[in-house]
mmCIF file of C-alpha atoms and ligand atoms in Angstrom:
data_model
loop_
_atom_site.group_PDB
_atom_site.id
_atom_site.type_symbol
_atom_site.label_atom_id
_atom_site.label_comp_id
_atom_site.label_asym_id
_atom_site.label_seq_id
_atom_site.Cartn_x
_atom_site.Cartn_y
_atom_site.Cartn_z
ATOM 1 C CA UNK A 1 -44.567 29.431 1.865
ATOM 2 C CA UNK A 2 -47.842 29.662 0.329
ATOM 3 C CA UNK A 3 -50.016 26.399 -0.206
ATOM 4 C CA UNK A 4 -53.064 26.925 -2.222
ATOM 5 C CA UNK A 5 -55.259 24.598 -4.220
ATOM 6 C CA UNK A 6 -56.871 25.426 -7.129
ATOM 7 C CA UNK A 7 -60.138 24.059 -9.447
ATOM 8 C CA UNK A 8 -61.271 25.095 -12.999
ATOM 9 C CA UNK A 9 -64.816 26.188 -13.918
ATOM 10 C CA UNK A 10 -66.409 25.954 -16.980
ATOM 11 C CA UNK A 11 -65.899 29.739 -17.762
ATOM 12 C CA UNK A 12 -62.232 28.788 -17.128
ATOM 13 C CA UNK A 13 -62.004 31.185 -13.933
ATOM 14 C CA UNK A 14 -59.330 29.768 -11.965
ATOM 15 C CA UNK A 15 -60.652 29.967 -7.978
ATOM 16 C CA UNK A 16 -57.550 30.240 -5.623
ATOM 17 C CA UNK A 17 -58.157 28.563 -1.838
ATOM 18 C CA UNK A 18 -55.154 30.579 -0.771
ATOM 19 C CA UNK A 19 -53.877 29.529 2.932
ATOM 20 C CA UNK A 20 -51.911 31.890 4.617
ATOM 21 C CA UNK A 21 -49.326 29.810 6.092
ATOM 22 C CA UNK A 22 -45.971 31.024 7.856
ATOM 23 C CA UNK A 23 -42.983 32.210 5.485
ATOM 24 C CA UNK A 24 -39.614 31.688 6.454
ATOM 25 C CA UNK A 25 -38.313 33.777 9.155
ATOM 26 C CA UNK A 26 -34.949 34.200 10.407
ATOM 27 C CA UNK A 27 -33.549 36.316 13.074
ATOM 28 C CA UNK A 28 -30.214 36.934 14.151
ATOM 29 C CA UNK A 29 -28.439 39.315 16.631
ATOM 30 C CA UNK A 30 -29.769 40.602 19.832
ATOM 31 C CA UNK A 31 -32.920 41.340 20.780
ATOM 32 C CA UNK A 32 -32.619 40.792 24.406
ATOM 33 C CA UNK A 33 -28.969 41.613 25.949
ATOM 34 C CA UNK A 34 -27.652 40.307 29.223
ATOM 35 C CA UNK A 35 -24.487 42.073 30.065
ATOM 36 C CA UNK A 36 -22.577 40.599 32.423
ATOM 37 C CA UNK A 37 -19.167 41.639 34.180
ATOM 38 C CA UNK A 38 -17.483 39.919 37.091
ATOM 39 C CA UNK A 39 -16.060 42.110 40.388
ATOM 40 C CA UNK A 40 -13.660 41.520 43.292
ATOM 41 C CA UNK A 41 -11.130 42.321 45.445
ATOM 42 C CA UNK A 42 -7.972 41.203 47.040
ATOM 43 C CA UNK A 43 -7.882 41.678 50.703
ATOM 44 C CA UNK A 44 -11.053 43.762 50.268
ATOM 45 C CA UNK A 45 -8.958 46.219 48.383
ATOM 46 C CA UNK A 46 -11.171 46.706 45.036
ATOM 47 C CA UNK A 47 -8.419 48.224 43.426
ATOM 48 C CA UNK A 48 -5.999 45.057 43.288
ATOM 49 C CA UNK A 49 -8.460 43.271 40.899
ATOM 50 C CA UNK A 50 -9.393 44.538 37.455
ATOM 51 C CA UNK A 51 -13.123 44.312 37.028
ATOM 52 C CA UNK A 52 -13.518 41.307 34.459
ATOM 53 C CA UNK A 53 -14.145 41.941 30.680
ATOM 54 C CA UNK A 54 -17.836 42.469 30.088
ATOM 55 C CA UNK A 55 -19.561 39.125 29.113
ATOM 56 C CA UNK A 56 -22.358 39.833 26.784
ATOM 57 C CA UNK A 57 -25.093 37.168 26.407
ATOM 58 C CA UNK A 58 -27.651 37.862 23.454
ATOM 59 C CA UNK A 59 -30.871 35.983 22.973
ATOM 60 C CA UNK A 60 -33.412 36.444 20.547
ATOM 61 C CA UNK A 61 -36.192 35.351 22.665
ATOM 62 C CA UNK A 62 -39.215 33.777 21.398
ATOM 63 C CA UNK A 63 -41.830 36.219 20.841
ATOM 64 C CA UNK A 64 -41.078 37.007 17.317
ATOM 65 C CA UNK A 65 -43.814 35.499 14.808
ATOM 66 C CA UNK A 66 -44.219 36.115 11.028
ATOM 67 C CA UNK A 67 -47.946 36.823 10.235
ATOM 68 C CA UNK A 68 -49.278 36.609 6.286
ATOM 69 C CA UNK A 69 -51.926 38.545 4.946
ATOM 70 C CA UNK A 70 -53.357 39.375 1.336
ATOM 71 C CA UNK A 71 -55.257 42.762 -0.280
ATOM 72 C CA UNK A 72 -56.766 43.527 -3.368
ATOM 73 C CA UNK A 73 -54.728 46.060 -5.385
ATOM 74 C CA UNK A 74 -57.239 49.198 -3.756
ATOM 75 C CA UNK A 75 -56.367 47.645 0.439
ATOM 76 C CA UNK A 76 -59.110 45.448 0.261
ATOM 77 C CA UNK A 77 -58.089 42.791 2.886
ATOM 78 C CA UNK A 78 -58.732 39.113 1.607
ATOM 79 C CA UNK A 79 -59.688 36.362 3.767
ATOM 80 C CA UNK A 80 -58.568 32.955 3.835
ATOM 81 C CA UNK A 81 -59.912 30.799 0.965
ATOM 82 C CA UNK A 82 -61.160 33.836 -1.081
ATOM 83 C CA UNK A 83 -62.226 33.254 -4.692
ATOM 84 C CA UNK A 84 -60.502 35.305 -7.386
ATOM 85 C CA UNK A 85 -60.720 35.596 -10.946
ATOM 86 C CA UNK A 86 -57.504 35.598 -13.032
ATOM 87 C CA UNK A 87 -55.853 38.603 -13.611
ATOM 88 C CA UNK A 88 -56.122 39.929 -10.179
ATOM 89 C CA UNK A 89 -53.337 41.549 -8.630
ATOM 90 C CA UNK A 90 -52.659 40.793 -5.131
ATOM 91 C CA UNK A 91 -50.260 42.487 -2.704
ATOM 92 C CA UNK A 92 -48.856 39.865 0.318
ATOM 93 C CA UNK A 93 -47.427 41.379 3.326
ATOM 94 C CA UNK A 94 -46.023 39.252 5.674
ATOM 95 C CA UNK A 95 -45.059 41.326 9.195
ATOM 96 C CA UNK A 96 -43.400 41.153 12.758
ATOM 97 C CA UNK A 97 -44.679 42.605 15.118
ATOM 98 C CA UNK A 98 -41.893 43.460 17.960
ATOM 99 C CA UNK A 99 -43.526 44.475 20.787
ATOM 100 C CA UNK A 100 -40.219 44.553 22.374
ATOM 101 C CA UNK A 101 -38.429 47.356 23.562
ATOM 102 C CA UNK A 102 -34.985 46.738 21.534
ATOM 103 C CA UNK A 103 -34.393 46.420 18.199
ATOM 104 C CA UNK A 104 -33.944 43.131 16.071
ATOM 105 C CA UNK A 105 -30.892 42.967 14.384
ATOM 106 C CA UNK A 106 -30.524 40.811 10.674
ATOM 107 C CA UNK A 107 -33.972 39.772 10.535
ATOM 108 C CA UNK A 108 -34.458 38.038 7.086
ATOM 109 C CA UNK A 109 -37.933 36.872 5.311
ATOM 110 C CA UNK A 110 -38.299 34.722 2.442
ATOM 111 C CA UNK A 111 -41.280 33.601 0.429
ATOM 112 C CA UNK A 112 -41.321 31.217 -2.529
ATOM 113 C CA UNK A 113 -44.516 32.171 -4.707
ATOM 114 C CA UNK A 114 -46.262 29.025 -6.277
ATOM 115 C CA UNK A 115 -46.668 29.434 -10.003
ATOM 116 C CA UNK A 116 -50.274 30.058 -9.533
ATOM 117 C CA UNK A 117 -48.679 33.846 -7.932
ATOM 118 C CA UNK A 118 -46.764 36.088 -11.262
ATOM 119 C CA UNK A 119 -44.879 38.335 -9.184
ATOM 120 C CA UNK A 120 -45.153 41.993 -10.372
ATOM 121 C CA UNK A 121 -41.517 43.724 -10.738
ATOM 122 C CA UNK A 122 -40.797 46.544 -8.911
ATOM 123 C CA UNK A 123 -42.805 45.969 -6.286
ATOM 124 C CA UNK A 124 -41.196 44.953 -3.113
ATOM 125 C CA UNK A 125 -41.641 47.123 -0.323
ATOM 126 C CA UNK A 126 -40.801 47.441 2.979
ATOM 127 C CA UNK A 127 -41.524 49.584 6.190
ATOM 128 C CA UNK A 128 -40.447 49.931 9.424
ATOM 129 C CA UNK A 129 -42.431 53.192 10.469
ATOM 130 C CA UNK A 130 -45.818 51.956 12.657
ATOM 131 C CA UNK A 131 -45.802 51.355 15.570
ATOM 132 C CA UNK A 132 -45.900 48.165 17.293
ATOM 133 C CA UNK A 133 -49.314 46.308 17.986
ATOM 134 C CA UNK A 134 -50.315 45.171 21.599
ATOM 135 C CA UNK A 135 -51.046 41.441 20.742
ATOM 136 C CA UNK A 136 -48.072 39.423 18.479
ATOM 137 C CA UNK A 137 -50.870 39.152 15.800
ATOM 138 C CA UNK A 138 -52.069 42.685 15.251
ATOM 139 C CA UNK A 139 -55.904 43.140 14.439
ATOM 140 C CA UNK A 140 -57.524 44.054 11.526
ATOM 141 C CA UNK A 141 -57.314 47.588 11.949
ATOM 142 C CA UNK A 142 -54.030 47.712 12.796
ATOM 143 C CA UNK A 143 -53.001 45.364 9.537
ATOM 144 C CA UNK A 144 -54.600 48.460 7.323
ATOM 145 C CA UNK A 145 -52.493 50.930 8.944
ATOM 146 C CA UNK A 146 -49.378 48.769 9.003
ATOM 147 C CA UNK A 147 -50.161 47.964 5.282
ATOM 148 C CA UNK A 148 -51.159 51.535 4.097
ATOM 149 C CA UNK A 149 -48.018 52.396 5.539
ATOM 150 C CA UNK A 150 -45.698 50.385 3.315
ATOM 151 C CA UNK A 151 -47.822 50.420 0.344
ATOM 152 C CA UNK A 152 -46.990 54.061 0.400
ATOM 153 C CA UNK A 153 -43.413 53.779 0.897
ATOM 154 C CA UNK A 154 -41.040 53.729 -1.919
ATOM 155 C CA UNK A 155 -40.424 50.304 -3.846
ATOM 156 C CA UNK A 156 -36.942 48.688 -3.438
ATOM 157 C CA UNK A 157 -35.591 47.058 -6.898
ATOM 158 C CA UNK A 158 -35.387 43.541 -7.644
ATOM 159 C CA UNK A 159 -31.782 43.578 -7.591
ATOM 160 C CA UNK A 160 -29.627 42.330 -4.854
ATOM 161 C CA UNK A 161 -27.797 45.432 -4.213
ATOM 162 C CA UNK A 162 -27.569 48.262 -1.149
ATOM 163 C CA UNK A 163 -31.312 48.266 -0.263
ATOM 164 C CA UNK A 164 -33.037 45.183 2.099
ATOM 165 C CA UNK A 165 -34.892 42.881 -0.477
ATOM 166 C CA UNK A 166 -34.718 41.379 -3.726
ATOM 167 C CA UNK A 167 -37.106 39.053 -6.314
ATOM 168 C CA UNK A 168 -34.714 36.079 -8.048
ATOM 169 C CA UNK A 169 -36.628 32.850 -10.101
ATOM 170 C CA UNK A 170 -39.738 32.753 -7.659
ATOM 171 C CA UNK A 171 -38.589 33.785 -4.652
ATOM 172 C CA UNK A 172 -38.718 37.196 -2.672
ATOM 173 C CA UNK A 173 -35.961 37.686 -0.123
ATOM 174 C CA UNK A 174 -35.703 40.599 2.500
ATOM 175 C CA UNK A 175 -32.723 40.459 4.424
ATOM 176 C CA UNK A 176 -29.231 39.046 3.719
ATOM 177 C CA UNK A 177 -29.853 35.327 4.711
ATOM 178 C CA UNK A 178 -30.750 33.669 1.630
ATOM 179 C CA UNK A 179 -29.300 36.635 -0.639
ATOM 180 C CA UNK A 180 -27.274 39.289 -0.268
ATOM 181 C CA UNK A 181 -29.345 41.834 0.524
ATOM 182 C CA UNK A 182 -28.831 44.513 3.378
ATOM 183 C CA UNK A 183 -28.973 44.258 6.578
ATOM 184 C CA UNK A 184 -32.767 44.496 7.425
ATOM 185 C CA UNK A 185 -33.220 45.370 11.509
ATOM 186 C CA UNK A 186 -36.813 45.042 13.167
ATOM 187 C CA UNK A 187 -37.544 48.632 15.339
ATOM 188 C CA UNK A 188 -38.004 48.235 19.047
ATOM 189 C CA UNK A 189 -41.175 48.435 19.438
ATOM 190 C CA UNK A 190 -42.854 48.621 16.156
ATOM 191 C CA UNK A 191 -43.778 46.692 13.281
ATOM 192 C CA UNK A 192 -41.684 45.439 9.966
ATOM 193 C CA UNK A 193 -43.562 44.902 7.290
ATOM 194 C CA UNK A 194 -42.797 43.945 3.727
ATOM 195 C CA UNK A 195 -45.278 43.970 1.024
ATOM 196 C CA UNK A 196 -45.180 43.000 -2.679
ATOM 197 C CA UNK A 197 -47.326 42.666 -5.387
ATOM 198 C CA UNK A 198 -48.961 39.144 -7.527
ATOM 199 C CA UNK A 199 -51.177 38.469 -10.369
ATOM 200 C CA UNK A 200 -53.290 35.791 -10.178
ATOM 201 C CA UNK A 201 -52.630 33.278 -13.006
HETATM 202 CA CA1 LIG B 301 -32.820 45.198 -3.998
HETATM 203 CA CA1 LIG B 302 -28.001 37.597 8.415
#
């Protein structure tokens, strides 16, 4: 979720305070597995008692966080509270990094775009392919990389259909929480990134 505010000057360029809150994030499946199978015997003969089923506890841990950022068409990051004319298209990513080492199953994203935001069909995008950054947040550097990366993969369509994401009303969903998308899985140990495109109105 995006909260902005927004002032008029006498030229009539609109100026954008754009905060870069959290968007909805919602994991499901394992990232951390616990296997667990009981053992014994009877008489101290193993053989006399079956090995238990396998008990599988999953948790999901607590290290995942969604981080939001914003560049100019060209990969420009924008800050915080940046200043933009009307007109100008904007591409949001919003990432996780998973420093883990397994995979996050069904993780879905969602972001409702104020008015203010004219999403640009055709332009959701998501990648899976960089590697994951040391901290949770990744640094600036790493952001470009992660960002270059998906802004160069392929776009997904609008559609709910095969592919991860979809754009309905105002909203952008990735993942099959909130629509039903595909399955969208976070890659031990890198980062998931989806990035679309706004115009600023
Ligand atoms: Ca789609
Ligand atoms: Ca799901």
């Amino acid at each position: 979720m995006m909260k902005f505010s927004i002032r008029e000057t006498s030229r009539g360029v609109i100026h954008a305070v754009i905060v870069m809150g959290l968007s909805a994030l919602l994991v499901s499946g394992a990232a951390w597995s616990a296997p667990n199978q009981g053992t014994g015997d009877v008489a101290g003969d193993a053989a006399a008692l079956v090995d238990s089923n396998v008990f599988n506890l999953l948790s999901t841990g607590s290290a995942l966080t969604l981080v939001k950022r914003a560049f100019l068409a060209d990969g420009t990051p924008i800050t915080t509270g940046s200043t933009l004319p009307t007109g100008t298209l904007v591409k949001f990513m919003i990432y996780v990094n998973n420093t883990s080492s397994i995979q996050v199953n069904d993780v879905s994203m969602q972001d409702v775009l104020d008015p203010l935001f004219l999403y640009q069909g055709g332009t959701i995008k998501v990648d899976n392919s960089v590697a994951n950054c040391a901290a949770v947040a990744c640094t600036p550097a790493e952001e470009a990389a992660v960002f270059a990366a998906a802004d160069a993969s392929g776009a997904l369509t609008d559609g709910v259909d095969a592919d991860v994401a979809s754009f309905a009303g105002v909203t952008v969903d990735a993942g099959n929480q909130n629509a039903a998308n595909g399955q969208m899985n976070a890659a031990a140990n890198g980062v998931l990134a989806l990035v679309f495109t706004v115009q600023m109105q």
